[in-house]
Short mmCIF file of C-alpha atoms and ligand atoms in Angstrom, two decimals:
data_model
loop_
_atom_site.label_atom_id
_atom_site.label_comp_id
_atom_site.label_asym_id
_atom_site.label_seq_id
_atom_site.Cartn_x
_atom_site.Cartn_y
_atom_site.Cartn_z
CA UNK N 709 0.00 0.00 0.00
CA UNK N 710 1.38 3.42 -0.95
CA UNK N 711 2.01 6.09 1.61
CA UNK N 712 -0.61 8.48 0.26
CA UNK N 713 -3.23 5.73 0.42
CA UNK N 714 -2.19 4.82 3.96
CA UNK N 715 -2.47 8.46 5.03
CA UNK N 716 -5.90 8.72 3.44
CA UNK N 717 -7.07 5.65 5.33
CA UNK N 718 -5.62 6.92 8.58
CA UNK N 719 -7.57 10.16 8.17
CA UNK N 720 -10.72 8.24 7.30
CA UNK N 721 -10.29 6.16 10.47
CA UNK N 722 -9.81 9.34 12.49
CA UNK N 723 -13.01 10.75 11.07
CA UNK N 724 -14.99 7.55 11.71
CA UNK N 725 -13.74 7.52 15.28
CA UNK N 726 -14.70 11.18 15.61
CA UNK N 727 -18.25 10.38 14.46
CA UNK N 728 -18.40 7.63 17.07
CA UNK N 729 -17.22 9.96 19.85
CA UNK N 730 -19.69 12.67 18.83
CA UNK N 731 -22.47 10.05 18.82
CA UNK N 732 -21.52 8.66 22.23
CA UNK N 733 -21.34 12.19 23.68
CA UNK N 734 -24.79 12.82 22.14
CA UNK N 735 -23.50 15.84 20.24
CA UNK N 736 -24.98 14.26 17.11
CA UNK N 737 -27.45 11.47 16.42
CA UNK N 738 -28.04 9.20 13.50
CA UNK N 739 -31.18 9.60 11.38
CA UNK N 740 -33.55 6.87 12.53
CA UNK N 741 -34.40 6.01 8.94
CA UNK N 742 -31.07 6.53 7.18
CA UNK N 743 -27.98 5.00 8.73
CA UNK N 744 -24.77 6.93 8.19
CA UNK N 745 -26.55 10.29 8.20
CA UNK N 746 -25.78 12.32 11.27
CA UNK N 747 -27.82 15.21 12.58
CA UNK N 748 -26.82 17.80 15.12
CA UNK N 749 -28.27 17.89 18.62
CA UNK N 750 -27.08 21.50 18.91
CA UNK N 751 -26.03 20.90 22.51
CA UNK N 752 -22.88 22.81 23.55
CA UNK N 753 -22.48 20.64 26.67
CA UNK N 754 -22.55 17.46 24.59
CA UNK N 755 -20.03 19.02 22.20
CA UNK N 756 -17.71 19.86 25.08
CA UNK N 757 -18.09 16.29 26.30
CA UNK N 758 -17.15 14.97 22.85
CA UNK N 759 -13.92 16.99 22.87
CA UNK N 760 -13.15 15.85 26.43
CA UNK N 761 -13.74 12.22 25.50
CA UNK N 762 -11.55 12.67 22.42
CA UNK N 763 -8.76 14.18 24.50
CA UNK N 764 -8.86 11.19 26.84
CA UNK N 765 -8.76 8.77 23.94
CA UNK N 766 -5.65 10.46 22.55
CA UNK N 767 -4.05 10.29 26.01
CA UNK N 768 -4.89 6.59 26.21
CA UNK N 769 -3.34 6.07 22.78
CA UNK N 770 -6.60 4.86 21.32
CA UNK N 771 -6.21 7.28 18.43
CA UNK N 772 -3.75 7.01 15.56
CA UNK N 773 -3.07 10.72 15.33
CA UNK N 774 -2.23 13.84 17.29
CA UNK N 775 -4.63 15.55 19.69
CA UNK N 776 -4.98 18.47 17.28
CA UNK N 777 -5.83 16.16 14.39
CA UNK N 778 -8.46 14.37 16.41
CA UNK N 779 -9.96 17.60 17.75
CA UNK N 780 -10.23 18.83 14.16
CA UNK N 781 -11.89 15.55 13.14
CA UNK N 782 -14.44 15.86 15.97
CA UNK N 783 -15.10 19.47 15.02
CA UNK N 784 -15.72 18.34 11.45
CA UNK N 785 -18.04 15.55 12.59
CA UNK N 786 -20.09 18.02 14.63
CA UNK N 787 -20.11 20.84 12.10
CA UNK N 788 -21.06 18.58 9.18
CA UNK N 789 -24.07 17.18 11.01
CA UNK N 790 -27.10 18.97 9.58
CA UNK N 791 -30.41 20.01 11.10
CA UNK N 792 -32.43 17.84 8.82
CA UNK N 793 -31.66 14.59 7.03
CA UNK N 794 -31.42 15.32 3.28
CA UNK N 795 -32.83 11.87 2.46
CA UNK N 796 -35.86 12.35 4.72
CA UNK N 797 -36.44 15.75 3.19
CA UNK N 798 -36.25 14.29 -0.28
CA UNK N 799 -38.72 11.51 0.66
CA UNK N 800 -41.21 14.12 1.80
CA UNK N 801 -41.05 15.96 -1.49
CA UNK N 802 -41.31 12.89 -3.70
ZN1 ZN D 1853 -33.34 10.35 7.15
#
């Protein structure tokens, strides 16, 4: 496996882990009808908890990356979670 590919997969793993942390902290939730679509809970306390959990995971060496990288990944996971599931919205208009 080439180095660029390995780096891409490492970043993908980081992001998947970040989604998991944000879910567990209840900063985001999955659409009940569409798996893999995450929606925001818009809860600053839950978001703080997600970052705290992420920090602990980096300290415990559960994360293949730096603290900054993982914090950025969690931020991305939270900020990319929308208010409304695009698939649900589409279903309604069909
Ligand atoms: Zn949906």
